[in-house]
Short mmCIF file of C-alpha atoms in Angstrom, two decimals:
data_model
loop_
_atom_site.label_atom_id
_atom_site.label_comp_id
_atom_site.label_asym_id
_atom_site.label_seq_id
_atom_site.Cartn_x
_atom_site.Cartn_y
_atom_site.Cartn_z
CA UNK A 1408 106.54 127.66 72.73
CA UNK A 1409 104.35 127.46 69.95
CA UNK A 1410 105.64 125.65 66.62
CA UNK A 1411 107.94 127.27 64.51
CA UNK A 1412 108.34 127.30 60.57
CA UNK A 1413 111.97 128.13 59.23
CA UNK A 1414 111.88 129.24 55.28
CA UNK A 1415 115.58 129.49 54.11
CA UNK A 1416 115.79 130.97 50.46
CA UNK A 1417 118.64 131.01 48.30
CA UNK A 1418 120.68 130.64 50.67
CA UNK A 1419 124.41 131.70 48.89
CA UNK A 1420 126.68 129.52 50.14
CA UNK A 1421 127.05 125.94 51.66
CA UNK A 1422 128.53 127.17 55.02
CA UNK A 1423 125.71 129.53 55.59
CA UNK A 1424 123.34 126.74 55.44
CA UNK A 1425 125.09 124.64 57.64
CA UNK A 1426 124.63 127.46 59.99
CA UNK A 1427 121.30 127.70 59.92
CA UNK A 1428 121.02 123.54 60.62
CA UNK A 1429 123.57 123.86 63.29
CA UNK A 1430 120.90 126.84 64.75
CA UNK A 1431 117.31 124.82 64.09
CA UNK A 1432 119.21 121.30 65.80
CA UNK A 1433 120.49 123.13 68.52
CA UNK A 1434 116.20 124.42 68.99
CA UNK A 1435 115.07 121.48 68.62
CA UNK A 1436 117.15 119.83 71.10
CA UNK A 1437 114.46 122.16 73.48
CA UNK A 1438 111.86 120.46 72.58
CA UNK A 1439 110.75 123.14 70.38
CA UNK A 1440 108.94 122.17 67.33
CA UNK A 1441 110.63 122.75 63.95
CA UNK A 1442 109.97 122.76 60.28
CA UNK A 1443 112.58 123.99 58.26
CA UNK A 1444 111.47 124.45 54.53
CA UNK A 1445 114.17 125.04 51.66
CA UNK A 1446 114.04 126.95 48.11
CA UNK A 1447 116.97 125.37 47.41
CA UNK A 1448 118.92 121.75 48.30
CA UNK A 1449 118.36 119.94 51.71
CA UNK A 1450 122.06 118.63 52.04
CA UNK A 1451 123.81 121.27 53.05
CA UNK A 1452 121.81 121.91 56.20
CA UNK A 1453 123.80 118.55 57.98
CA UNK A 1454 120.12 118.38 59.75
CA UNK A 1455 117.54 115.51 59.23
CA UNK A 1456 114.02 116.72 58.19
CA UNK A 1457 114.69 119.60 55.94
CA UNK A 1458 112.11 119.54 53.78
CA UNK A 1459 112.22 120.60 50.04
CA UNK A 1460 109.87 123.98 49.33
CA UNK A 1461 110.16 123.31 45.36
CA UNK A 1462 108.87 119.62 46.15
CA UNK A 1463 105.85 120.61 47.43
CA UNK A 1464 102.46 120.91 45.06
CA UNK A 1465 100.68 123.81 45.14
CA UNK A 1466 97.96 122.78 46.94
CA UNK A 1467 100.48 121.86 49.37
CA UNK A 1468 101.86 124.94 50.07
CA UNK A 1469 98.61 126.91 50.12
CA UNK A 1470 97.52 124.13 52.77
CA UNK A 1471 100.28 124.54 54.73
CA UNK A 1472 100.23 128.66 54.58
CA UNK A 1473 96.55 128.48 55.79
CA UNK A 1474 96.60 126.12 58.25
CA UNK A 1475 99.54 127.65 60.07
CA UNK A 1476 97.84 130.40 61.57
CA UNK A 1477 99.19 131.24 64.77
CA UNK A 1478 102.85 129.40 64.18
CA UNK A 1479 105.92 131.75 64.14
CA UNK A 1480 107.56 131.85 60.74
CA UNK A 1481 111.23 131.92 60.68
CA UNK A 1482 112.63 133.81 57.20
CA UNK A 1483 116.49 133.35 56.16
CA UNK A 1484 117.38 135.29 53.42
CA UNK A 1485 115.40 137.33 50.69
CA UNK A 1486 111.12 136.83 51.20
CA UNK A 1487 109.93 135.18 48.65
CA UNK A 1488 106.94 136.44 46.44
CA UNK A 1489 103.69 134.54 48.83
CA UNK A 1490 105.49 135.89 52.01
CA UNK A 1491 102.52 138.23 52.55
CA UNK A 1492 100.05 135.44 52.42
CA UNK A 1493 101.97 134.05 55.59
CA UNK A 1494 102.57 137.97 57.49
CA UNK A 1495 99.03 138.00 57.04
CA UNK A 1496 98.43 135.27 59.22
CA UNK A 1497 101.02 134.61 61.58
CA UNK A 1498 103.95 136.28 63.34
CA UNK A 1499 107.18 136.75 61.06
CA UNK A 1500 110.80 137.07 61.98
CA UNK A 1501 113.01 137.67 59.44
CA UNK A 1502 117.20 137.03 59.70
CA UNK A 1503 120.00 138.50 57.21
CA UNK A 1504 123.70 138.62 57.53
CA UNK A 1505 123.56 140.81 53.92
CA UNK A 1506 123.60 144.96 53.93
CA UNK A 1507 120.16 146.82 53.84
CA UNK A 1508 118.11 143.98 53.60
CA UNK A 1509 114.45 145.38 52.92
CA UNK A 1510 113.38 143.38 56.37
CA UNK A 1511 109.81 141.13 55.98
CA UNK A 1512 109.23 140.55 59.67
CA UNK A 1513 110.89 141.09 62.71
CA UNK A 1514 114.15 141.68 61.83
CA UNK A 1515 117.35 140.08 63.05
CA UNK A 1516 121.12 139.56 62.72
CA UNK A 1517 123.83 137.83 63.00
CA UNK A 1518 126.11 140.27 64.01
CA UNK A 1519 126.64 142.92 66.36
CA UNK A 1520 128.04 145.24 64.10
CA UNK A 1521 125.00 145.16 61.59
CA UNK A 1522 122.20 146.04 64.35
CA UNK A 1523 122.64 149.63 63.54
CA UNK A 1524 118.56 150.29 63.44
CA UNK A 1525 118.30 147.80 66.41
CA UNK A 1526 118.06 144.64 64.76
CA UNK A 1527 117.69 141.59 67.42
CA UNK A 1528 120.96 139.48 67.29
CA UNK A 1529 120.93 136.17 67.79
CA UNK A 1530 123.71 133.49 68.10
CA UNK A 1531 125.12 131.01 65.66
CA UNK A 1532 126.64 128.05 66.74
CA UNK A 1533 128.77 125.96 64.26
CA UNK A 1534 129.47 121.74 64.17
CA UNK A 1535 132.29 120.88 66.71
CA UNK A 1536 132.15 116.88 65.88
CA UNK A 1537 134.83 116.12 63.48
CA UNK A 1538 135.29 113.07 61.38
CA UNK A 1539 138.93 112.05 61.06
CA UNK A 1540 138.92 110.64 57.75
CA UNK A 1541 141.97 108.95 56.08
CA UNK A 1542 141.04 110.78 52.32
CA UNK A 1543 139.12 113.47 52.14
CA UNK A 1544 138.46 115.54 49.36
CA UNK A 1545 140.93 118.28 48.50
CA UNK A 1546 142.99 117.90 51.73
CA UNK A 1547 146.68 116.82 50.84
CA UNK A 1548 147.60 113.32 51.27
CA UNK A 1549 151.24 112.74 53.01
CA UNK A 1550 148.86 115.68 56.11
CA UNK A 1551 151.11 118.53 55.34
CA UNK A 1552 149.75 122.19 56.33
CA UNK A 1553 148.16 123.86 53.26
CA UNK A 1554 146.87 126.93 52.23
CA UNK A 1555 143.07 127.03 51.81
CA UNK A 1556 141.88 129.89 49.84
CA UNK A 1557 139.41 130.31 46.97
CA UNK A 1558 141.79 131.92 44.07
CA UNK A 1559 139.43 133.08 42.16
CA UNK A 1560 138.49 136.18 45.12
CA UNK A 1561 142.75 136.40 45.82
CA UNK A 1562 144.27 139.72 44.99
CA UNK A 1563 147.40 139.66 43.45
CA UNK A 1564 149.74 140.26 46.32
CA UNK A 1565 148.36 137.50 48.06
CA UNK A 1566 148.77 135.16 45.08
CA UNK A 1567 152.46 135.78 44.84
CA UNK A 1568 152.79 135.46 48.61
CA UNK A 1569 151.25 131.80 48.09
CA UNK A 1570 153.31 131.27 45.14
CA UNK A 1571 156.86 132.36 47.16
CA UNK A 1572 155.61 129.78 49.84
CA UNK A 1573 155.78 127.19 47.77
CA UNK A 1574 153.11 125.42 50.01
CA UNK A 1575 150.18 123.03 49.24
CA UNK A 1576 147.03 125.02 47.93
CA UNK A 1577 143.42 123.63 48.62
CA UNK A 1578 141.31 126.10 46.36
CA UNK A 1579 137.93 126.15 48.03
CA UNK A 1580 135.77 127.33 44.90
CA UNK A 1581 132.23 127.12 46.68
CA UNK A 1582 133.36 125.73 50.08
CA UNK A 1583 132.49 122.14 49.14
CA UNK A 1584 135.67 120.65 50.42
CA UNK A 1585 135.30 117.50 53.34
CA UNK A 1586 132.71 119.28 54.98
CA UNK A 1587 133.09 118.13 58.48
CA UNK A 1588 136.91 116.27 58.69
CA UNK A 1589 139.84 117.19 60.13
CA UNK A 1590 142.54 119.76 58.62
CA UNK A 1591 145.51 121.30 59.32
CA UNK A 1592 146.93 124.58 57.56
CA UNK A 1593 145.17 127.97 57.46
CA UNK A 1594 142.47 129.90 55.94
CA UNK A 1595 142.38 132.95 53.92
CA UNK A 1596 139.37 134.80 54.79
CA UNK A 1597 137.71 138.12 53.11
CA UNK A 1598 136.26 141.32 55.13
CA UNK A 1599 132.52 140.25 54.52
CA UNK A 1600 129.93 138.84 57.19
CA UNK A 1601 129.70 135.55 54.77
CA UNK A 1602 133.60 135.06 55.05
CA UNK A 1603 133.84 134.91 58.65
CA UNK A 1604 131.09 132.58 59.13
CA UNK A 1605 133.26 130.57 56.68
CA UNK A 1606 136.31 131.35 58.45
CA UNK A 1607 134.62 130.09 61.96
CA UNK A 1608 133.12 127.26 60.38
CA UNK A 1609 136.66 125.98 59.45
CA UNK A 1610 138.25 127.17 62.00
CA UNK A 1611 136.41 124.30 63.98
CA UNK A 1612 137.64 121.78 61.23
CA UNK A 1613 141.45 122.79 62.57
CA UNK A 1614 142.45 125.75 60.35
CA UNK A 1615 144.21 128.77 61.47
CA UNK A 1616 142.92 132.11 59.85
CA UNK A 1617 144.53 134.52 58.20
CA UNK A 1618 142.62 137.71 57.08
CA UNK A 1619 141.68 141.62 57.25
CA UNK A 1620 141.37 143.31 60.19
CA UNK A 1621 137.76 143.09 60.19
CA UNK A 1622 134.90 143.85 63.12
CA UNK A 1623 133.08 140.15 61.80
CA UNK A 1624 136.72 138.27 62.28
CA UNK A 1625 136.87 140.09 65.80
CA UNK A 1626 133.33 139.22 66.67
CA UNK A 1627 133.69 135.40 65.83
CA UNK A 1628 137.41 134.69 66.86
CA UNK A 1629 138.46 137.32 68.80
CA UNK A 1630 141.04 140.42 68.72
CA UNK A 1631 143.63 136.97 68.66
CA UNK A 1632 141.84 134.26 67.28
CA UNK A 1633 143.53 135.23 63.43
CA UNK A 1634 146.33 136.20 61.89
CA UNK A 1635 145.67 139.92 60.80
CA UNK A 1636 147.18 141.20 57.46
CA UNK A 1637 146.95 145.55 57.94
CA UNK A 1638 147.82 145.79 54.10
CA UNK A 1639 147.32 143.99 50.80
CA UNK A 1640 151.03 143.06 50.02
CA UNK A 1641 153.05 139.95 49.60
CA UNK A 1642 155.16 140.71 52.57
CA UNK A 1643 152.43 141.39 54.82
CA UNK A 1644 150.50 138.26 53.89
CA UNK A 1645 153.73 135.93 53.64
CA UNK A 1646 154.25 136.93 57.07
CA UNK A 1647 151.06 136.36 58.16
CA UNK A 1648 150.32 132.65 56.12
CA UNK A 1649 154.37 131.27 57.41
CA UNK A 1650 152.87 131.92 61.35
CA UNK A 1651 149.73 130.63 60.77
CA UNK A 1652 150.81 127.28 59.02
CA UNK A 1653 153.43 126.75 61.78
CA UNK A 1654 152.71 125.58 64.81
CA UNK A 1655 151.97 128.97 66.22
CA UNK A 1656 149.13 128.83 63.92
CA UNK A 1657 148.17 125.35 64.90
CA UNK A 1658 148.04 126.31 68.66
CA UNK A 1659 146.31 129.46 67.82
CA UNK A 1660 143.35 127.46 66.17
CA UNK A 1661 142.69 125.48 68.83
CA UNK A 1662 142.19 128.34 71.11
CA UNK A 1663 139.99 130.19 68.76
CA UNK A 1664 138.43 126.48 68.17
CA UNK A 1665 137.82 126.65 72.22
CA UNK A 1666 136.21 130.27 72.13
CA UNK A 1667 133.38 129.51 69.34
CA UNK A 1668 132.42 126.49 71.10
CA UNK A 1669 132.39 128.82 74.72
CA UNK A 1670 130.67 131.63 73.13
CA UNK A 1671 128.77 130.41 70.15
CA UNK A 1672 127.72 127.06 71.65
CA UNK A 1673 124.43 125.14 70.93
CA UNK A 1674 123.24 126.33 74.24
CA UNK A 1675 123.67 130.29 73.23
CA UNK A 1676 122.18 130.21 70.19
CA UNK A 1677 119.35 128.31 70.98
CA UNK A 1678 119.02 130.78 73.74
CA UNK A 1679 119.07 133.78 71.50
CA UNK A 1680 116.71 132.42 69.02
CA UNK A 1681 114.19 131.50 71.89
CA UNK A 1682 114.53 134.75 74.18
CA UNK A 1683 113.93 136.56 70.24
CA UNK A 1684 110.65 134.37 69.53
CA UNK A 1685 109.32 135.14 73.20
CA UNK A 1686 109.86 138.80 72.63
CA UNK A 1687 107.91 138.27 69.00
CA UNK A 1688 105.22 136.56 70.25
CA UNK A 1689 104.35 138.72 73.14
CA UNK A 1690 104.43 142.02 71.17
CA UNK A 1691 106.96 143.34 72.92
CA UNK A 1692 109.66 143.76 70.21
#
């Protein structure tokens, strides 16, 4: 295969970016040959050799647009203003997980339910090596089962049903929170593409999730990998939390833990991503 160029933009959140590292290490475990240029940091990838667009001169990045004629350009996220020095040149795909992107390429998802105009879907795969740490950051101390949630997206009823638990609370702000060790408890997840890559993400750290009944929860987890809450009130999502951070909930992760690795392994998604690139390269998409 020839070599391929990935361009991730602003990329939104943390655990999307460790997707996208998870996706380019499982490619170039192939043998495929991989670039993977940021707008924004390099850490969050978890991937060695993710290189820093912003660090790059000028010169440099007119250099490398012109002398990668006949590459394959991998976009994540919204094009950037030179993208049509580099369509110009070589063959584009472009990937989104966010509505009605205005595509720049090829254009692919994430999900299923998103390939309405017949969008090429390709696999994630998410880390499955975790790092039993003694401390780590915002995960309780004496091991107890908390609540993960970020409070500042929680609607009401689900703040009092937290509150009535009287459990431990990790708030998750931006996601930054031991990025690959160990926990045990459950997490609340939204209705949006972005929250169940989150939710999958951690629930192959050990959570449990709890959230709506949603077609992206269903696609990642399956119809009973989560704890589904019908309605937005305290009863419904008291129920729904006291199952998840029992050991019902604990059992139920580690199956759901057992299905992303089946279905969304490193295998898969490198599979997708290289079955999409064939199809790109010999015109026939």
């Amino acid at each position: 295969m020839v070599p391929c160029i990935w361009y991730a933009s602003k990329i939104a959140h943390p655990w999307e970016r460790a997707m996208i590292g998870n996706m380019g290490a499982a490619l170039r475990a192939r043998g495929v040959g991989l670039s993977i240029y940021t707008d924004g940091g390099t850490t969050d990838f978890c991937l060695d050799g993710v290189l820093s667009w912003r660090a790059l001169t000028l010169l440099e990045r007119i250099r490398l647009i012109l002398s990668s004629a006949g590459a394959l350009w991998h976009l994540w996220g919204k094009a950037p203003r030179w993208w049509g020095l580099v369509r110009v040149r070589s063959r584009t795909v472009h990937t989104s997980w966010l509505p009605d992107p205005a595509w720049r390429g090829h254009p692919s998802r994430i999900f299923t339910e998103q390939a309405d105009d017949g969008e090429t879907v390709v696999k994630p795969t998410f880390e499955s090596r975790l790092v039993h740490t003694e401390e780590s950051a915002g995960v309780p101390p004496d091991g107890s089962r908390a609540v993960y949630v970020k409070l500042a997206s929680a609607s009401a009823p689900l703040r009092e049903a937290i509150a009535a638990l009287n459990c431990p609370v990790v708030d998750l702000g931006m996601g930054r929170v031991g990025a690959s060790a160990a926990k045990s408890g459950c997490f609340i997840s939204g209705d949006g593409p972005s929250e169940a890559l989150h939710a999958a993400a951690l629930t192959m750290q050990g959570l449990a999730v709890v959230g709506p009944d949603t077609p992206y929860l269903h696609s990642l987890l399956g119809d009973e990998g989560y704890f589904s809450v019908g309605e937005d009130r305290e009863e419904a999502w008291k129920e729904a939390i006291s199952q998840a951070i029992s050991d019902r909930g604990r059992a139920l992760a580690i199956s759901a833990r057992h299905m992303i690795k089946t279905r969304y392994s490193a295998s898969e998604s490198a599979d997708s991503l290289e079955a999409m690139y064939r199809s790109v390269l010999e015109g026939s998409v």
